[in-house]
PDB file of N, CA and C in Angstrom:
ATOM      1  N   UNK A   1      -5.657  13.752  19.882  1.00 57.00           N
ATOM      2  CA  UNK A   1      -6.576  14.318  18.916  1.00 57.00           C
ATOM      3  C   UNK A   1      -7.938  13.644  18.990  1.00 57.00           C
ATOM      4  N   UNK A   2      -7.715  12.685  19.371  1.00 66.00           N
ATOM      5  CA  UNK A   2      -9.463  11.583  19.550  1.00 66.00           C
ATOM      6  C   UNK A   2      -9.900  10.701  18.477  1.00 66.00           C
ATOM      7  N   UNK A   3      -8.941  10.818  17.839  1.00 62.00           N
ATOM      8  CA  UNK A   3      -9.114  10.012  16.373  1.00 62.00           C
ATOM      9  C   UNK A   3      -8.535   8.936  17.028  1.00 62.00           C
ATOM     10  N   UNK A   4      -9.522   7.432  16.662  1.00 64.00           N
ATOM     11  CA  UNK A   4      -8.775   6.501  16.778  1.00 64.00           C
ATOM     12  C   UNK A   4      -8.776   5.651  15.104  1.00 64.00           C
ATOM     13  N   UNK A   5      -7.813   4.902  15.147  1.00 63.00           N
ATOM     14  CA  UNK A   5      -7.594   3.852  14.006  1.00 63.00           C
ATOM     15  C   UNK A   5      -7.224   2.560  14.165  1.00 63.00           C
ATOM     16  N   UNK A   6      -7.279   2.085  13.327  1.00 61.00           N
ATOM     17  CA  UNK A   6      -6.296   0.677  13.104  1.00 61.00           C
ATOM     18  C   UNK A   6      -6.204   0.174  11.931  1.00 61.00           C
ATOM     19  N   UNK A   7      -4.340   0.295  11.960  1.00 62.00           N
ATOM     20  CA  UNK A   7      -3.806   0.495  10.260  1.00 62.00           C
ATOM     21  C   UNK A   7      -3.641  -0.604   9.852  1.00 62.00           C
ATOM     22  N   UNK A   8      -4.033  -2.035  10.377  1.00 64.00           N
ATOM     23  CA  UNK A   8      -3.479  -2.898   9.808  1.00 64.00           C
ATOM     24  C   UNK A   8      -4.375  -4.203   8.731  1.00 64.00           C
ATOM     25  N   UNK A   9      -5.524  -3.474   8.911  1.00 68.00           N
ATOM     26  CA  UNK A   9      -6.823  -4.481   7.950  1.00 68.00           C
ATOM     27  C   UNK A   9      -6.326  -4.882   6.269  1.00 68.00           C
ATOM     28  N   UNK A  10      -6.775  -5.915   6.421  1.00 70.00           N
ATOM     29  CA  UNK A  10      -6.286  -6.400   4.874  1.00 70.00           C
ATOM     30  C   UNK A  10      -7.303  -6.948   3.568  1.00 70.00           C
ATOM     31  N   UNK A  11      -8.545  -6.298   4.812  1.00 70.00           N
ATOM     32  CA  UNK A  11      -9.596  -6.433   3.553  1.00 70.00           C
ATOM     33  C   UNK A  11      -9.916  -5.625   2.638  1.00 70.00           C
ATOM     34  N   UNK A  12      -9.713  -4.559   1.884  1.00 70.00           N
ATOM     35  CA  UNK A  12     -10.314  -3.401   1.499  1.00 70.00           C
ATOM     36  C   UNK A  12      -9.241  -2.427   0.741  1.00 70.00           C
ATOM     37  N   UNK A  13      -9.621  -1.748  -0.188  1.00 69.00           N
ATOM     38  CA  UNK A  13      -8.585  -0.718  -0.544  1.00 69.00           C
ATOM     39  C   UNK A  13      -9.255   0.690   0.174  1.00 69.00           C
ATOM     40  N   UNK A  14     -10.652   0.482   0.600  1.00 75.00           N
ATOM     41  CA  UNK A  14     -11.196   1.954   0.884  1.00 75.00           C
ATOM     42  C   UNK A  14     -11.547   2.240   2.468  1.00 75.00           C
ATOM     43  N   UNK A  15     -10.944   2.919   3.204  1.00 79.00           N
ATOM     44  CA  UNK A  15     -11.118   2.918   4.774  1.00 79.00           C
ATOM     45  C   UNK A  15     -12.462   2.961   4.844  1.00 79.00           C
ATOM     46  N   UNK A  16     -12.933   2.636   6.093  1.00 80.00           N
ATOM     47  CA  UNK A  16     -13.963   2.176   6.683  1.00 80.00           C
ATOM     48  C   UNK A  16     -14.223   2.576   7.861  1.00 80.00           C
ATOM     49  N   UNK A  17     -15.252   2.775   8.572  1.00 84.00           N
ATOM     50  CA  UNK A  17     -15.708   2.976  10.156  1.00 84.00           C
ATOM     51  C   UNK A  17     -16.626   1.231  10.798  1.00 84.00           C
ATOM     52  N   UNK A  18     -15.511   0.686  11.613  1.00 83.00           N
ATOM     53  CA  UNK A  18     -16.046  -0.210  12.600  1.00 83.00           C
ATOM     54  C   UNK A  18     -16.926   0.634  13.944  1.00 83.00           C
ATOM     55  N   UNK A  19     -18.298  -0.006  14.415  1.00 87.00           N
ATOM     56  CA  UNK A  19     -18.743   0.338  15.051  1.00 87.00           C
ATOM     57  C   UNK A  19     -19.077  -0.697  16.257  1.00 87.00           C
ATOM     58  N   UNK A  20     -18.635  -0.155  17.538  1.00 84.00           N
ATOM     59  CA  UNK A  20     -18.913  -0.879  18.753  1.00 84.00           C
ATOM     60  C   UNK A  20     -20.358  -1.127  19.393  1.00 84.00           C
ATOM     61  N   UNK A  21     -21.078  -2.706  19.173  1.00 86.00           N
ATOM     62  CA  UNK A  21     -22.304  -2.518  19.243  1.00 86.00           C
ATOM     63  C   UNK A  21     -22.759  -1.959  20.648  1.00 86.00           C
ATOM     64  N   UNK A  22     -22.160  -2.224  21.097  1.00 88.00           N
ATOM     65  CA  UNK A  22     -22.467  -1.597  22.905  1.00 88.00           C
ATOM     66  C   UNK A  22     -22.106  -0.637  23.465  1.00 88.00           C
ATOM     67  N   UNK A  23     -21.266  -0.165  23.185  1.00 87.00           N
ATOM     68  CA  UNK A  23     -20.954   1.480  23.452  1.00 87.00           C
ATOM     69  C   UNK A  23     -21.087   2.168  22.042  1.00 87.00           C
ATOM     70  N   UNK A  24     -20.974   1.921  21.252  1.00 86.00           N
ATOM     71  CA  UNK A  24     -21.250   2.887  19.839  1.00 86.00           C
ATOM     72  C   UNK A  24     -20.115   3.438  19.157  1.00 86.00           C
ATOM     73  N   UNK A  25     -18.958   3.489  20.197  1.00 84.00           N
ATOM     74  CA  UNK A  25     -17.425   3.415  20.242  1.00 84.00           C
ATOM     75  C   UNK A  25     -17.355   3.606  18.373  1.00 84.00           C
ATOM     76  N   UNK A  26     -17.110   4.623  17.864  1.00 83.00           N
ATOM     77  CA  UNK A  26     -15.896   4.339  16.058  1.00 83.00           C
ATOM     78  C   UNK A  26     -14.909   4.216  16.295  1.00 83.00           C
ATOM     79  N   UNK A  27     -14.740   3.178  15.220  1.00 79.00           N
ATOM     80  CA  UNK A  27     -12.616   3.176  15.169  1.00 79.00           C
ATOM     81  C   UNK A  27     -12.711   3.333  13.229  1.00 79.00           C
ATOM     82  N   UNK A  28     -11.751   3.944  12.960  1.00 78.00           N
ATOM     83  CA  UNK A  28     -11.307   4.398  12.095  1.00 78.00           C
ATOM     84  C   UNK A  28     -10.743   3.172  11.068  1.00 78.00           C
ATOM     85  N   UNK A  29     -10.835   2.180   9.964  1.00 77.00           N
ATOM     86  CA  UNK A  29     -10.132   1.180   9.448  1.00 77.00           C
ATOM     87  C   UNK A  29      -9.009   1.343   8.225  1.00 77.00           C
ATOM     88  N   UNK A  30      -8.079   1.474   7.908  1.00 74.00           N
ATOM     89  CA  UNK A  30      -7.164   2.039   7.284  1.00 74.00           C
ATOM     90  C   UNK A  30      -6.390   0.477   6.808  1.00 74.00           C
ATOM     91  N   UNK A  31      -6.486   0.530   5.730  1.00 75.00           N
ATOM     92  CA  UNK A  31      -6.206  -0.582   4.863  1.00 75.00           C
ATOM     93  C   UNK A  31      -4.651  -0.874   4.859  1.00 75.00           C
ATOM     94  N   UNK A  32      -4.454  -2.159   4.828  1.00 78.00           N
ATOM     95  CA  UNK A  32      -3.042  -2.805   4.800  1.00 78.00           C
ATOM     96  C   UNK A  32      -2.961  -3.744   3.952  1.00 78.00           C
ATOM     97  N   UNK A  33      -2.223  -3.191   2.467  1.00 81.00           N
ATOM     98  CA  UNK A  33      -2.305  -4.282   1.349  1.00 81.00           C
ATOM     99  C   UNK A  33      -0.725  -5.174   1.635  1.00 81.00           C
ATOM    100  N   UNK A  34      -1.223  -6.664   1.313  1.00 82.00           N
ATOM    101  CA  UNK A  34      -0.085  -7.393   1.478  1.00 82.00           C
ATOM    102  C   UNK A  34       0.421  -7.476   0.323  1.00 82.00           C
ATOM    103  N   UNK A  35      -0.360  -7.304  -0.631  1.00 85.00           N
ATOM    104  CA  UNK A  35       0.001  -7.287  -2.261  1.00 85.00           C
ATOM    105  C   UNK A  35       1.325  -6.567  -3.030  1.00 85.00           C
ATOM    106  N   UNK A  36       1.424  -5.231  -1.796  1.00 89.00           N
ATOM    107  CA  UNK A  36       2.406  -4.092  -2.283  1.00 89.00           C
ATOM    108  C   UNK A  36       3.208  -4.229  -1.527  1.00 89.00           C
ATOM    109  N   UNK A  37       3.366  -5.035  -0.450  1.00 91.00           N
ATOM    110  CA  UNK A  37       4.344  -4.716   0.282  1.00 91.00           C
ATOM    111  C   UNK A  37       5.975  -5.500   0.073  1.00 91.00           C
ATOM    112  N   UNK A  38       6.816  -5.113   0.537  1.00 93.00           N
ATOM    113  CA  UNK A  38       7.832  -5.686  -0.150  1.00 93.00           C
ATOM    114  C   UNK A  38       8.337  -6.814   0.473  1.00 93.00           C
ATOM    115  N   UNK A  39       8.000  -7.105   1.806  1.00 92.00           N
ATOM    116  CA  UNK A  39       8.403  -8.340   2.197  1.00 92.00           C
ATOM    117  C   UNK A  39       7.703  -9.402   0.965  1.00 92.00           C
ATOM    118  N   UNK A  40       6.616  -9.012   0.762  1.00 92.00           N
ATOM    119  CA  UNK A  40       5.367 -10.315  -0.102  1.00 92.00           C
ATOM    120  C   UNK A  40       6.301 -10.294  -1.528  1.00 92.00           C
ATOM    121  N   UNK A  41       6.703  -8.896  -1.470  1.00 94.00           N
ATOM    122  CA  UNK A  41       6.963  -9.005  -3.071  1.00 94.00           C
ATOM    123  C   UNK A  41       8.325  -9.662  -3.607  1.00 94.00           C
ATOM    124  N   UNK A  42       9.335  -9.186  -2.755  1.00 93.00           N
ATOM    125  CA  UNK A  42      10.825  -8.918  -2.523  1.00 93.00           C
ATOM    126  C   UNK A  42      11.405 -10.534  -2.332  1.00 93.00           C
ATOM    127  N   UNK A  43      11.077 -10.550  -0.822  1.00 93.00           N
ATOM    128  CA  UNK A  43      11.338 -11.856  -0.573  1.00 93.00           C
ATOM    129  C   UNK A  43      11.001 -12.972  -0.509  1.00 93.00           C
ATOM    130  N   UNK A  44      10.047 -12.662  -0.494  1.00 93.00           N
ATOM    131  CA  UNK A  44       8.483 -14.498  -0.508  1.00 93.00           C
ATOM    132  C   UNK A  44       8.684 -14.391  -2.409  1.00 93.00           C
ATOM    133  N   UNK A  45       8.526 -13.544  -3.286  1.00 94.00           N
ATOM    134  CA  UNK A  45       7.715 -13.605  -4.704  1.00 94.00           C
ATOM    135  C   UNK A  45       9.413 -13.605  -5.302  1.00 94.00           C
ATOM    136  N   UNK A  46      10.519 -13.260  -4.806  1.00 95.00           N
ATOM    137  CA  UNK A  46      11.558 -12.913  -5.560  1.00 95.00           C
ATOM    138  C   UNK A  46      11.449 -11.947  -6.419  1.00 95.00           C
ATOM    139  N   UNK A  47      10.782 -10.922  -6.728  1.00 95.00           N
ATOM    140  CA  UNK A  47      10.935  -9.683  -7.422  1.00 95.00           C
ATOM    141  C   UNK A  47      12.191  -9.343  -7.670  1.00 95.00           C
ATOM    142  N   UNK A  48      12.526  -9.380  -8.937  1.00 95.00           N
ATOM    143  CA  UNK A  48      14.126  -7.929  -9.023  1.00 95.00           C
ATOM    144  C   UNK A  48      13.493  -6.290  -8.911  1.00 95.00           C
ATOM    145  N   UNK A  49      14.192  -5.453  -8.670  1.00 94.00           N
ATOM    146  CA  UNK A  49      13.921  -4.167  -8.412  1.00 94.00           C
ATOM    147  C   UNK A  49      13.189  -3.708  -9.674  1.00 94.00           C
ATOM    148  N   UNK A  50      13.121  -4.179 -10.752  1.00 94.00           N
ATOM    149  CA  UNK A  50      12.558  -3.580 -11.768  1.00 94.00           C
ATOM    150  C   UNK A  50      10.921  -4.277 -11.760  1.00 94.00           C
ATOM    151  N   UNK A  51      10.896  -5.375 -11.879  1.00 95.00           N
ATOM    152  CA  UNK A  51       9.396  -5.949 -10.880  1.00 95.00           C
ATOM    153  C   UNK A  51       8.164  -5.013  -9.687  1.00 95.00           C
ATOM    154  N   UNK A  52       9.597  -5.406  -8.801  1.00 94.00           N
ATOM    155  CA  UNK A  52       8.993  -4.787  -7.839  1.00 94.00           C
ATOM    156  C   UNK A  52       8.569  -3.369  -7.989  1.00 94.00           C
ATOM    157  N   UNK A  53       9.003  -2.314  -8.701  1.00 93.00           N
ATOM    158  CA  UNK A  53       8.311  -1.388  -8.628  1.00 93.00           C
ATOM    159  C   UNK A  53       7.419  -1.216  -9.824  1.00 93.00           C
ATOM    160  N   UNK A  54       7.335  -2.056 -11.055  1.00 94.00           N
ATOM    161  CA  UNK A  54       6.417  -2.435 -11.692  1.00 94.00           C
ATOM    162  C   UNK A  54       5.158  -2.656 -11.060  1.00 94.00           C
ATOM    163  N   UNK A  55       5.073  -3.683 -10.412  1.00 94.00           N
ATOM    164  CA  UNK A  55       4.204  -4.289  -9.652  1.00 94.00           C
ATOM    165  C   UNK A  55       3.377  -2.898  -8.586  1.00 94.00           C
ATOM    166  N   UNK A  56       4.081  -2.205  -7.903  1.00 93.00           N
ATOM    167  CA  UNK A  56       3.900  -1.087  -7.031  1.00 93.00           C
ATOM    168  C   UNK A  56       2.934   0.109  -8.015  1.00 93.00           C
ATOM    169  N   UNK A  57       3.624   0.241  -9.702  1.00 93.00           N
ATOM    170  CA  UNK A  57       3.208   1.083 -10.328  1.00 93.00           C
ATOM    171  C   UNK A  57       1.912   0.717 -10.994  1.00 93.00           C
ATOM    172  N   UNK A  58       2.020  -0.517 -11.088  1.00 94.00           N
ATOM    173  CA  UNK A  58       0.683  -0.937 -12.179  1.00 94.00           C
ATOM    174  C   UNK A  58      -0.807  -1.352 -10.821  1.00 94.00           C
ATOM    175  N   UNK A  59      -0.369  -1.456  -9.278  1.00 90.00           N
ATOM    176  CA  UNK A  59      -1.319  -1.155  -8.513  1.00 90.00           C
ATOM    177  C   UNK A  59      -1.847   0.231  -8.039  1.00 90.00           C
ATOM    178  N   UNK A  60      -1.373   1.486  -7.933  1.00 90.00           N
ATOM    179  CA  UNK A  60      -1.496   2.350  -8.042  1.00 90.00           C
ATOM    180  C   UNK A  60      -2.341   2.772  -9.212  1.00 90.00           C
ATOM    181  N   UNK A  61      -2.044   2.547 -10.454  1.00 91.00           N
ATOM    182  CA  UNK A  61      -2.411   2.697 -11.535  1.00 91.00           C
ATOM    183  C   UNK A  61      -3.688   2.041 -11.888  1.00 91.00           C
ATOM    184  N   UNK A  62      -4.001   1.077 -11.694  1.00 90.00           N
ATOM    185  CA  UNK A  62      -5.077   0.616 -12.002  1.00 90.00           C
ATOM    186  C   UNK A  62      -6.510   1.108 -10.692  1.00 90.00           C
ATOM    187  N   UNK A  63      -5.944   1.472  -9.179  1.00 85.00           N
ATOM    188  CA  UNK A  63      -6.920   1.580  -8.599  1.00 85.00           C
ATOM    189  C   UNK A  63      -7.294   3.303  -8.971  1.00 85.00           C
ATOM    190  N   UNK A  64      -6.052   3.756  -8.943  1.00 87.00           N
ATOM    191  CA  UNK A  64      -6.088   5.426  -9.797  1.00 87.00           C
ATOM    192  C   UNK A  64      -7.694   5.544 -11.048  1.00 87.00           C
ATOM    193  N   UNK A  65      -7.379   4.204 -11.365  1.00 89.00           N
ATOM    194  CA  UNK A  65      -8.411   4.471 -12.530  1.00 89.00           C
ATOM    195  C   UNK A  65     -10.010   3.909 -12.131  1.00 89.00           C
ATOM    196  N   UNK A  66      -9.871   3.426 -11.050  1.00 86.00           N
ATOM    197  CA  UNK A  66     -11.112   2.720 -10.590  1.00 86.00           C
ATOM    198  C   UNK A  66     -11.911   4.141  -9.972  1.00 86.00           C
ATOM    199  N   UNK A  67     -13.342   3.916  -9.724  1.00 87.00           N
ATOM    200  CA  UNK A  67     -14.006   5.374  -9.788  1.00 87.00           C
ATOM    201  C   UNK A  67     -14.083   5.593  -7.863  1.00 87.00           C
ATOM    202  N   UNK A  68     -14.426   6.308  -7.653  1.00 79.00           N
ATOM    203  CA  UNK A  68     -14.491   6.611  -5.847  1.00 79.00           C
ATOM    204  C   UNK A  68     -12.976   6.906  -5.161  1.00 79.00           C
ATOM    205  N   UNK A  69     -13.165   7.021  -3.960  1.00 74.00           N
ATOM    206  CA  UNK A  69     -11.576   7.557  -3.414  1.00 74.00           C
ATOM    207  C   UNK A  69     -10.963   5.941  -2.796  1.00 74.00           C
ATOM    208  N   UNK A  70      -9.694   6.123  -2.825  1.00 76.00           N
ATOM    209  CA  UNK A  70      -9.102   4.650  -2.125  1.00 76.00           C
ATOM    210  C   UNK A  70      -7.679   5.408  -1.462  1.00 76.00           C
ATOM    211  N   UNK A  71      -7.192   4.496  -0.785  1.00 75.00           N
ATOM    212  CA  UNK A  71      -6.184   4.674   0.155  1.00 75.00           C
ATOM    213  C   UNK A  71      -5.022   3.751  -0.585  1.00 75.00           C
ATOM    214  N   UNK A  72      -3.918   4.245  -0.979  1.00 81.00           N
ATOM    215  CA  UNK A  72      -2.722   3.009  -1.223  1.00 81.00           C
ATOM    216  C   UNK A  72      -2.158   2.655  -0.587  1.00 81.00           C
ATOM    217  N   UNK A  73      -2.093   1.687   0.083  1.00 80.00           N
ATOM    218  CA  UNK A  73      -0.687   1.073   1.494  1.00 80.00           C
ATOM    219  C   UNK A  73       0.891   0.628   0.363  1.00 80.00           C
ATOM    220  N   UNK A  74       1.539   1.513   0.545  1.00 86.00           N
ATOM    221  CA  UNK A  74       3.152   0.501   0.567  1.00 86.00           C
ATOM    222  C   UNK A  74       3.745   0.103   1.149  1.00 86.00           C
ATOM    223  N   UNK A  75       3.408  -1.254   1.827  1.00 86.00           N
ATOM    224  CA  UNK A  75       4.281  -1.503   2.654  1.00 86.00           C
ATOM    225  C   UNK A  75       5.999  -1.714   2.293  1.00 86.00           C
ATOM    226  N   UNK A  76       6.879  -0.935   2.761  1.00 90.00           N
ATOM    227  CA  UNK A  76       8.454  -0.604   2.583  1.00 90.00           C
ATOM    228  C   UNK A  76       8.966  -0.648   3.956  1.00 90.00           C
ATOM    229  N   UNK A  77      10.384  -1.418   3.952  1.00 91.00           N
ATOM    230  CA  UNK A  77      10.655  -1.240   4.733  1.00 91.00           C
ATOM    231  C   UNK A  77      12.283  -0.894   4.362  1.00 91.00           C
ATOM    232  N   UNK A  78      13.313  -0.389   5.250  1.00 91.00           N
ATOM    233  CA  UNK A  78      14.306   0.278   4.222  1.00 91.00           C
ATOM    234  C   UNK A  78      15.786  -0.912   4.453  1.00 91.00           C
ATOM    235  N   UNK A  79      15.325  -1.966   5.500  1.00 92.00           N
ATOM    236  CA  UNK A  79      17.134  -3.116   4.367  1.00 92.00           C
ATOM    237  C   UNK A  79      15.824  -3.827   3.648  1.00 92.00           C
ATOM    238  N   UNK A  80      14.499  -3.361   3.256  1.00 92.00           N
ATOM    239  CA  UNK A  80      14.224  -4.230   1.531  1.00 92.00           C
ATOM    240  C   UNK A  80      14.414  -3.453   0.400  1.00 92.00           C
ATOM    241  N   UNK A  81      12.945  -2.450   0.777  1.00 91.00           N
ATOM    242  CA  UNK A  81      13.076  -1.810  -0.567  1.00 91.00           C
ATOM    243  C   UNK A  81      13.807  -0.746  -0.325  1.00 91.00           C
ATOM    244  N   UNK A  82      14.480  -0.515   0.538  1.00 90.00           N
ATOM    245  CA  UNK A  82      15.279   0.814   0.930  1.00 90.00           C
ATOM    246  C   UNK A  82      17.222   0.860   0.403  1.00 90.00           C
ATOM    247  N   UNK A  83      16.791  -0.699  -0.589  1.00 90.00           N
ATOM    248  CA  UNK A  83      18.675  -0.843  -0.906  1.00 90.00           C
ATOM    249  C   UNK A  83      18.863  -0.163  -2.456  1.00 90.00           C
ATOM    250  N   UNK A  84      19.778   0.303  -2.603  1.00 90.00           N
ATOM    251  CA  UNK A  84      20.460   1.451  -3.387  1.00 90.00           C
ATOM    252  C   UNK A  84      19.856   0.753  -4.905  1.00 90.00           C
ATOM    253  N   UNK A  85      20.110  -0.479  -5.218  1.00 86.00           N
ATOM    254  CA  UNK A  85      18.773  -1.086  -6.315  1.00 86.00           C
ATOM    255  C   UNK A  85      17.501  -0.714  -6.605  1.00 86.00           C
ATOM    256  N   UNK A  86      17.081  -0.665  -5.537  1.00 90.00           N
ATOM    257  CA  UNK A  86      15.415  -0.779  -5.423  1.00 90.00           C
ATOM    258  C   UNK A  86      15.307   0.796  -5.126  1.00 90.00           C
ATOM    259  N   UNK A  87      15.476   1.275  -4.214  1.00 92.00           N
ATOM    260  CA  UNK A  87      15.428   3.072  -4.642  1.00 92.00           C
ATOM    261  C   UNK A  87      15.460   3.657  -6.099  1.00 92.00           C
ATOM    262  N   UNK A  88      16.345   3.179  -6.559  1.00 93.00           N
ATOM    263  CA  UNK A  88      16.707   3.646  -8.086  1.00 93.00           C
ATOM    264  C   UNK A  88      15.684   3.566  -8.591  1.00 93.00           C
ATOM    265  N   UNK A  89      14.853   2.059  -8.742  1.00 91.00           N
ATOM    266  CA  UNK A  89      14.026   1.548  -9.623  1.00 91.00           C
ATOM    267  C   UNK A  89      12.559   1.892  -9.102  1.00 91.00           C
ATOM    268  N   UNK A  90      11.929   2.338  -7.696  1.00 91.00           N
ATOM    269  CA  UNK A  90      11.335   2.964  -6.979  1.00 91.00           C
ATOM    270  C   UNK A  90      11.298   4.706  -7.203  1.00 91.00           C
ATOM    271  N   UNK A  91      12.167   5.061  -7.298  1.00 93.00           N
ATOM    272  CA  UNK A  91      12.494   6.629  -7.961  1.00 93.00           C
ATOM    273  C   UNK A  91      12.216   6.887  -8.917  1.00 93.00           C
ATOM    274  N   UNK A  92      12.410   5.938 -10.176  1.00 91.00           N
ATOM    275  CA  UNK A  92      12.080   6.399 -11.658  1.00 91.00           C
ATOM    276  C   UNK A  92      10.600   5.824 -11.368  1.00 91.00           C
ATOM    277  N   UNK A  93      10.052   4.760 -10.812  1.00 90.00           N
ATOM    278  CA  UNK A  93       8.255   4.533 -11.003  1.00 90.00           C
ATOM    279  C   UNK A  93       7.313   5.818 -10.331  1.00 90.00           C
ATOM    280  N   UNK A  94       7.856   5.959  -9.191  1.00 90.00           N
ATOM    281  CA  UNK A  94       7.092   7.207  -8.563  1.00 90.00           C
ATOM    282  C   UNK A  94       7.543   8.949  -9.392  1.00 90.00           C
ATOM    283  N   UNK A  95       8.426   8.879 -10.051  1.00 92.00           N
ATOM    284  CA  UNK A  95       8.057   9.477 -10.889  1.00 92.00           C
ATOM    285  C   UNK A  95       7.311   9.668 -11.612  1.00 92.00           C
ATOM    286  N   UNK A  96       7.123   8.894 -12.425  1.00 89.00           N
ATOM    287  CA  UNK A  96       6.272   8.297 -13.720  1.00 89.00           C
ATOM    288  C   UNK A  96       4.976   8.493 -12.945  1.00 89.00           C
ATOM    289  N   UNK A  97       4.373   7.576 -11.701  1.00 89.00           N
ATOM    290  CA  UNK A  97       2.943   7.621 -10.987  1.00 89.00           C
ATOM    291  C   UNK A  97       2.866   9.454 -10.701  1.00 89.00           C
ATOM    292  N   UNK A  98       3.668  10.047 -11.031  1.00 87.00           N
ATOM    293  CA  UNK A  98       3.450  11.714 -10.711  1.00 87.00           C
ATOM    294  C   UNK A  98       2.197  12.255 -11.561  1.00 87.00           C
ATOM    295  N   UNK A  99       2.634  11.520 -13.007  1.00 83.00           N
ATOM    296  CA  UNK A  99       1.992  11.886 -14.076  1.00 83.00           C
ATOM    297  C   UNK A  99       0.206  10.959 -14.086  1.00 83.00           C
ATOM    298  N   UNK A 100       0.384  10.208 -13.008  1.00 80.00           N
ATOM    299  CA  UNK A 100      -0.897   9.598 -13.262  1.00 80.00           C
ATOM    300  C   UNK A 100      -1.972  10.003 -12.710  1.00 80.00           C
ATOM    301  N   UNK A 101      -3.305  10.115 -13.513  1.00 77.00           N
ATOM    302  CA  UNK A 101      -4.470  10.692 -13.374  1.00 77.00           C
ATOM    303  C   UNK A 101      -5.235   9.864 -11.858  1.00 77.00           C
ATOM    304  N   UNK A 102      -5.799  10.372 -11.291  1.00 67.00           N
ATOM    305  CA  UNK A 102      -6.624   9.812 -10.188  1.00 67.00           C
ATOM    306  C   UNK A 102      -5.957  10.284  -8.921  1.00 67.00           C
TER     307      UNK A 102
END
């Protein structure tokens, strides 16, 4: 397609265009929050499943309310947040974020 990116930047909630000073080259910057992700949350922070998707809901939620467009990264991966606990408690928050404005 000719689109290039790179998904893994951890500065920013709002993508970005890097520019190549010598060829002029764009790359596409697509944000990677460590904040949401569940290794940070799960296993480094000890989150219980009700946390953790607390935590998931009240970041969503607060950038929802911040003004301009943003990108949300979740980082998930499925033996963390993918265990029959954390789905549950992941299922009823993304519900709930259905109803949220932004």
């Amino acid at each position: 397609s000719g689109v290039q990116t790179f998904l893994d930047f951890c500065d920013d909630d709002v993508p970005y265009e890097i520019v190549h000073e010598a060829t002029g080259q764009r790359m596409l910057c697509l944000p990677y929050c460590l904040e949401t992700n569940d290794f940070s949350l799960v296993l480094t922070q000890n989150h219980d499943p009700r946390q953790y998707a607390q935590a998931l809901g009240d970041h969503v939620r607060q950038l929802a309310a911040e003004p301009g467009e943003k990108v949300v990264c979740l980082g998930m991966h499925t033996f963390v947040a993918g265990t029959p606990a954390r789905v549950l408690a992941l299922f009823k928050a993304f519900t709930n974020l259905k109803n949220c404005d932004g």
